Structure formats: C-alpha cells, structure tokens
Coordinates of C-alpha atoms in Angstrom, one line a residue:
M241 CA -30.4 11.3 92.1
T242 CA -28.2 8.6 93.5
S243 CA -29.5 6.3 96.3
I244 CA -27.6 3.8 98.3
N245 CA -29.6 0.7 99.3
A246 CA -27.7 -0.1 102.4
G247 CA -30.6 -2.2 103.7
G248 CA -30.4 -4.7 100.8
A249 CA -26.7 -5.3 101.2
F250 CA -27.2 -5.9 104.9
Y251 CA -29.9 -8.5 104.4
R252 CA -27.8 -10.3 101.7
V253 CA -24.9 -10.4 104.1
Q254 CA -27.1 -11.6 106.9
N255 CA -28.6 -14.4 104.7
S256 CA -25.1 -15.5 103.7
L257 CA -24.0 -15.6 107.4
N258 CA -27.1 -17.6 108.3
Q259 CA -26.5 -20.1 105.5
N260 CA -22.8 -20.5 106.5
S261 CA -23.9 -20.9 110.2
E262 CA -26.2 -23.7 109.1
S263 CA -23.5 -25.3 107.1
V264 CA -21.1 -25.2 110.0
S265 CA -23.8 -26.7 112.3
K266 CA -24.4 -29.6 109.9
S267 CA -20.6 -30.2 109.6
M268 CA -20.3 -30.3 113.4
Q269 CA -23.3 -32.7 113.6
R270 CA -21.9 -35.0 111.0
L271 CA -18.5 -35.1 112.6
A272 CA -20.1 -35.6 116.0
S273 CA -22.4 -38.5 114.9
G274 CA -20.0 -40.0 112.3
K275 CA -23.0 -40.2 109.9
Q276 CA -23.7 -38.4 106.6
N277 CA -27.4 -38.3 107.1
I278 CA -28.3 -36.0 110.0
A279 CA -31.7 -34.9 108.9
P280 CA -34.8 -36.7 107.4
G281 CA -34.2 -35.0 104.0
D282 CA -30.4 -35.2 104.0
R283 CA -29.0 -37.5 101.3
T284 CA -32.0 -39.9 101.6
A285 CA -31.3 -41.7 98.3
S286 CA -27.8 -42.7 99.4
S287 CA -29.2 -43.8 102.8
A288 CA -31.9 -45.9 101.2
V289 CA -29.4 -47.8 99.1
A290 CA -27.0 -48.2 102.1
W291 CA -29.8 -49.6 104.3
G292 CA -30.6 -52.2 101.6
M293 CA -27.0 -53.3 101.4
K294 CA -26.7 -53.3 105.1
A295 CA -29.6 -55.7 105.3
E296 CA -27.9 -58.0 102.8
A297 CA -24.6 -57.7 104.8
A298 CA -26.5 -58.8 107.9
S299 CA -27.8 -61.8 106.1
L300 CA -24.3 -62.7 104.9
K301 CA -23.0 -62.5 108.5
V302 CA -25.6 -65.0 109.7
G303 CA -24.8 -67.2 106.6
I304 CA -21.2 -67.3 107.6
Q305 CA -22.2 -68.4 111.1
N306 CA -24.4 -71.1 109.6
G307 CA -21.5 -72.2 107.4
T308 CA -19.2 -72.5 110.5
E309 CA -21.7 -74.8 112.1
A310 CA -22.0 -76.9 108.9
L311 CA -18.2 -77.2 108.8
Q312 CA -18.1 -78.5 112.4
A313 CA -20.8 -81.1 111.5
V314 CA -18.8 -82.3 108.5
E315 CA -15.6 -82.4 110.6
M316 CA -17.4 -84.6 113.0
V317 CA -18.4 -87.0 110.2
N318 CA -14.8 -87.0 108.9
N319 CA -13.7 -88.2 112.3
D320 CA -16.3 -91.0 112.2
I321 CA -15.2 -92.0 108.8
Q322 CA -11.6 -92.3 110.1
A323 CA -13.0 -94.7 112.7
L324 CA -14.7 -96.7 109.9
N325 CA -11.4 -96.9 108.0
D326 CA -9.7 -98.2 111.1
I327 CA -12.3 -100.9 111.4
V328 CA -11.9 -101.9 107.8
V329 CA -8.2 -102.3 108.3
R330 CA -8.9 -104.6 111.3
L331 CA -11.4 -106.6 109.3
E332 CA -8.7 -107.2 106.7
E333 CA -6.4 -108.4 109.4
L334 CA -9.1 -110.8 110.7
H335 CA -9.6 -112.1 107.2
A336 CA -5.9 -112.7 106.7
L337 CA -5.9 -114.5 110.1
G338 CA -8.9 -116.5 109.0
T339 CA -7.2 -117.9 106.0
N340 CA -4.7 -119.8 108.1
G341 CA -5.3 -123.5 107.7
F342 CA -4.1 -124.3 111.2
N343 CA -7.0 -122.5 112.8
T344 CA -9.2 -124.6 115.0
T345 CA -12.9 -124.3 115.2
E346 CA -12.5 -122.2 118.3
D347 CA -10.1 -119.9 116.5
K348 CA -12.5 -119.4 113.7
A349 CA -15.3 -118.7 116.1
A350 CA -13.2 -116.1 117.9
L351 CA -12.3 -114.4 114.6
D352 CA -16.0 -114.3 113.5
A353 CA -17.1 -113.0 116.8
E354 CA -14.7 -110.1 116.6
A355 CA -15.7 -109.4 113.0
L356 CA -19.4 -109.4 114.0
A357 CA -18.6 -106.9 116.8
L358 CA -16.7 -104.7 114.4
F359 CA -19.6 -104.7 111.9
N360 CA -22.0 -103.8 114.7
E361 CA -19.6 -101.0 115.7
M362 CA -19.7 -99.6 112.2
N363 CA -23.5 -99.7 112.4
R364 CA -23.4 -97.7 115.7
I365 CA -20.9 -95.2 114.3
V366 CA -23.1 -94.4 111.3
D367 CA -26.3 -94.3 113.3
D368 CA -24.7 -91.9 115.8
A369 CA -23.4 -89.5 113.1
K370 CA -25.7 -86.7 114.2
W371 CA -25.3 -83.0 114.8
K372 CA -27.7 -81.5 117.3
G373 CA -29.9 -84.6 116.9
N374 CA -30.0 -84.3 113.0
V375 CA -28.8 -87.3 111.1
I376 CA -25.9 -86.5 108.8
V377 CA -25.5 -89.9 107.1
A378 CA -29.0 -90.7 105.7
S379 CA -30.7 -92.2 102.7
T380 CA -32.9 -89.1 102.3
A381 CA -31.5 -86.2 100.4
N382 CA -32.0 -82.6 101.5
A383 CA -32.4 -83.6 105.1
N384 CA -30.1 -80.8 106.4
E385 CA -30.2 -77.8 104.1
V386 CA -28.2 -74.9 105.4
S387 CA -28.8 -71.4 104.1
F388 CA -25.8 -69.0 103.6
G389 CA -27.8 -65.8 103.2
R390 CA -29.6 -64.1 100.4
N391 CA -26.9 -64.4 97.7
T392 CA -26.0 -68.0 97.9
D393 CA -28.0 -71.2 97.4
A394 CA -28.5 -73.6 100.3
L395 CA -26.3 -76.7 100.7
D396 CA -27.5 -80.1 101.8
I397 CA -25.3 -81.3 104.6
T398 CA -26.2 -84.9 104.2
L399 CA -24.1 -87.9 103.1
S400 CA -25.5 -91.0 101.5
D401 CA -26.0 -94.0 103.8
L402 CA -23.2 -96.5 104.0
T403 CA -23.8 -99.8 102.1
I404 CA -22.4 -103.0 103.6
P405 CA -22.2 -106.1 101.3
I406 CA -23.7 -109.1 103.1
T407 CA -24.5 -112.2 101.0
G408 CA -23.5 -112.7 97.4
D409 CA -24.2 -109.6 95.4
A410 CA -26.9 -108.3 97.7
N411 CA -26.4 -105.1 99.6
I412 CA -28.0 -103.9 102.8
T413 CA -28.7 -100.2 103.0
S414 CA -30.4 -100.3 106.3
L415 CA -27.8 -101.2 108.9
A416 CA -30.4 -102.1 111.5
T417 CA -30.6 -105.8 110.3
L418 CA -26.9 -106.3 110.1
A419 CA -26.4 -108.2 113.3
E420 CA -28.7 -111.0 112.1
K421 CA -27.3 -111.3 108.6
I422 CA -23.6 -110.9 109.0
S423 CA -23.1 -114.6 110.1
E424 CA -25.1 -116.2 107.4
G425 CA -23.4 -118.6 104.9
D426 CA -20.1 -117.3 103.4
T427 CA -20.5 -113.9 105.0
T428 CA -18.2 -114.8 107.9
V429 CA -14.8 -113.3 107.8
T430 CA -13.2 -116.7 107.6
H431 CA -15.1 -117.9 104.5
G432 CA -14.2 -116.0 101.4
A433 CA -14.9 -112.5 102.6
A434 CA -12.1 -110.9 100.6
A435 CA -14.4 -109.5 97.9
K436 CA -16.9 -108.2 100.4
L437 CA -14.2 -106.5 102.4
L438 CA -12.9 -104.8 99.2
T439 CA -16.4 -103.6 98.4
L440 CA -16.8 -102.3 102.0
K441 CA -13.5 -100.5 101.7
T442 CA -14.7 -98.9 98.5
N443 CA -17.9 -97.8 100.1
V444 CA -16.2 -96.2 103.0
D445 CA -13.8 -94.5 100.6
A446 CA -16.7 -93.1 98.6
M447 CA -18.2 -91.7 101.8
S448 CA -14.8 -90.1 102.7
V449 CA -14.5 -88.5 99.3
A450 CA -18.1 -87.2 99.5
A451 CA -17.5 -85.7 103.0
G452 CA -14.2 -84.1 101.8
A453 CA -16.0 -82.6 98.7
L454 CA -18.8 -81.3 100.9
Y455 CA -16.3 -79.7 103.3
N456 CA -14.5 -78.0 100.5
E457 CA -17.8 -76.7 99.0
I458 CA -18.7 -75.2 102.4
S459 CA -15.2 -73.7 102.8
N460 CA -15.3 -72.1 99.3
T461 CA -18.8 -70.8 99.9
M462 CA -17.7 -69.1 103.2
S463 CA -14.6 -67.6 101.5
H464 CA -16.9 -66.1 98.8
L465 CA -19.3 -64.8 101.5
G466 CA -16.4 -63.3 103.4
S467 CA -15.2 -61.3 100.4
L468 CA -18.8 -60.3 99.5
N469 CA -19.5 -59.2 103.1
A470 CA -16.3 -57.1 103.1
G471 CA -17.3 -55.4 99.9
Y472 CA -20.8 -54.7 101.1
S473 CA -19.5 -53.3 104.4
L474 CA -17.1 -50.9 102.6
D475 CA -19.9 -49.7 100.3
V476 CA -22.3 -49.2 103.1
A477 CA -19.7 -47.2 105.0
S478 CA -19.1 -45.0 101.9
K479 CA -22.8 -44.1 101.8
M480 CA -23.5 -43.8 105.5
D481 CA -20.4 -42.8 107.3
V482 CA -19.1 -39.2 107.2
D483 CA -16.0 -38.3 105.2
F484 CA -14.0 -36.9 108.1
A485 CA -11.3 -35.3 106.0
G486 CA -13.7 -33.6 103.6
E487 CA -16.2 -32.6 106.4
T488 CA -13.4 -31.2 108.5
T489 CA -12.3 -29.1 105.6
E490 CA -15.8 -27.7 105.1
L491 CA -16.1 -27.0 108.8
A492 CA -12.8 -25.1 108.9
K493 CA -13.9 -23.1 105.8
G494 CA -17.2 -22.2 107.4
Q495 CA -15.6 -21.2 110.7
I496 CA -13.2 -18.9 108.9
L497 CA -16.2 -17.3 107.1

C-alpha cells in the first residue's frame, strides 16, 4: 500500500522558511548596524582579532599626537638655534671691530661690554629652551622620552648642552658661571678671540645638525605610523564592518525565497 507523508514535507518546508526568515533577519540587522557581528556567537574569532588590532590602532593614533607635540618642541629649539647663529655672526663682527688698532680704551670697553651681553643672551636662550617646563637642551640624556605607541621605540627629545669656550682650551658646560668668566684674560672679544669664536660657531652648528636630525627622525617615525595606522584601520574594517554589497545580495535572495 502506498502512503503519502504530507506532514513530513510540510515540516521540512516550514523549517526551511524559518531558517530563511532568520537569515533575512540577520542580514537586515547587519545592514542596519553596519557590523558583521550582531550576536554573541556570530563570527567571534574575527571580532577578537579585530578588537586587538583596534587597540593597537588607538595606541598609534595617540603616538601620532605625541609625535606632533615633539615636532613642535624641536621646531621651537630650531628657532632658538637660529637666534644663537645670529649672535655668533654679531660676535664675529665685534671681533673684527676689535682688531682695529685705532680703537681707544673706551672703544674696546664698549665692544667687550656688548660681547658680554651677547654671551649672556646665549645663556638665557639655552636656559629658556623648554617645552611645557621641560628642558630640551640638557646634559642629561633620556630627559624627555616620547612614546609613539606599541609598535615603535620611544625617542629622547633632548639635545646636548651647548659648550662655550672660555679660557685657553678649557670649556664650560654649565652656562650659569659664564658672566663671571667671560671677561677674564684673553677671553675678551678684542684680545685674540678668533679661535674661540670659531669653536663657538662649530658648537652651535653641531646643535643645529642634531636638532635637524631629531626633527627628521620624528617626521619619519610619524610617516611610518600613519601608514601603519591606515593599514590597521582597513584590516579592522574588513573584520568588523559589514560587506554591504554581499549582505544586500543575501537579503534580496532571502526576500525572494
């Protein structure tokens, strides 16, 4: 005898319709939220990877902000170094004036007085080279380490202290005692100061080169971080954001069914 199991066919159809309805519902939720993961158990592995990369991307963004501040600090120092260079040029002029044999005692005193004032001004410029109260030109290394996020080593935003030659071959690294020593013996600008001025120019140039190298290092680091952050953001989006084209196709298919 032949039997027709109509009930079985009905339940299979009903189950298929329920599954399709659930699929349509998920597609609508993904499209509405813009996210792939719409339920606790939905694509959890991809979400876990994406959240880890999103945390790194957040660290990179703050690192870029830190780098921007570091660049501003170095630019400030570069402006100060330009002022130091201007002073060195003026000291060379004073030295040339001081070698004039027609100078009177009063003339020499005036030249030395201006030279002393200029050296003191160099002292002030270096001492005031601070960013938010932090000394940029210092004898201590690692005084201003700036972090750029998880994937890049920190950089020390500190330049070596300026050395000013005073007497003979002696150097003074602490500029605080400059005012007392600058007028001793042959240190006056009118008595054989050519070699000392050349050394001073060399020292200022060395600081300028160091500041430029530091600026380039920060700029290159930030460029790398920018590329890295863009790649991370794209990867996070591919794992977390919904594929609108594909999901719309699935929704249309489900609605037709």
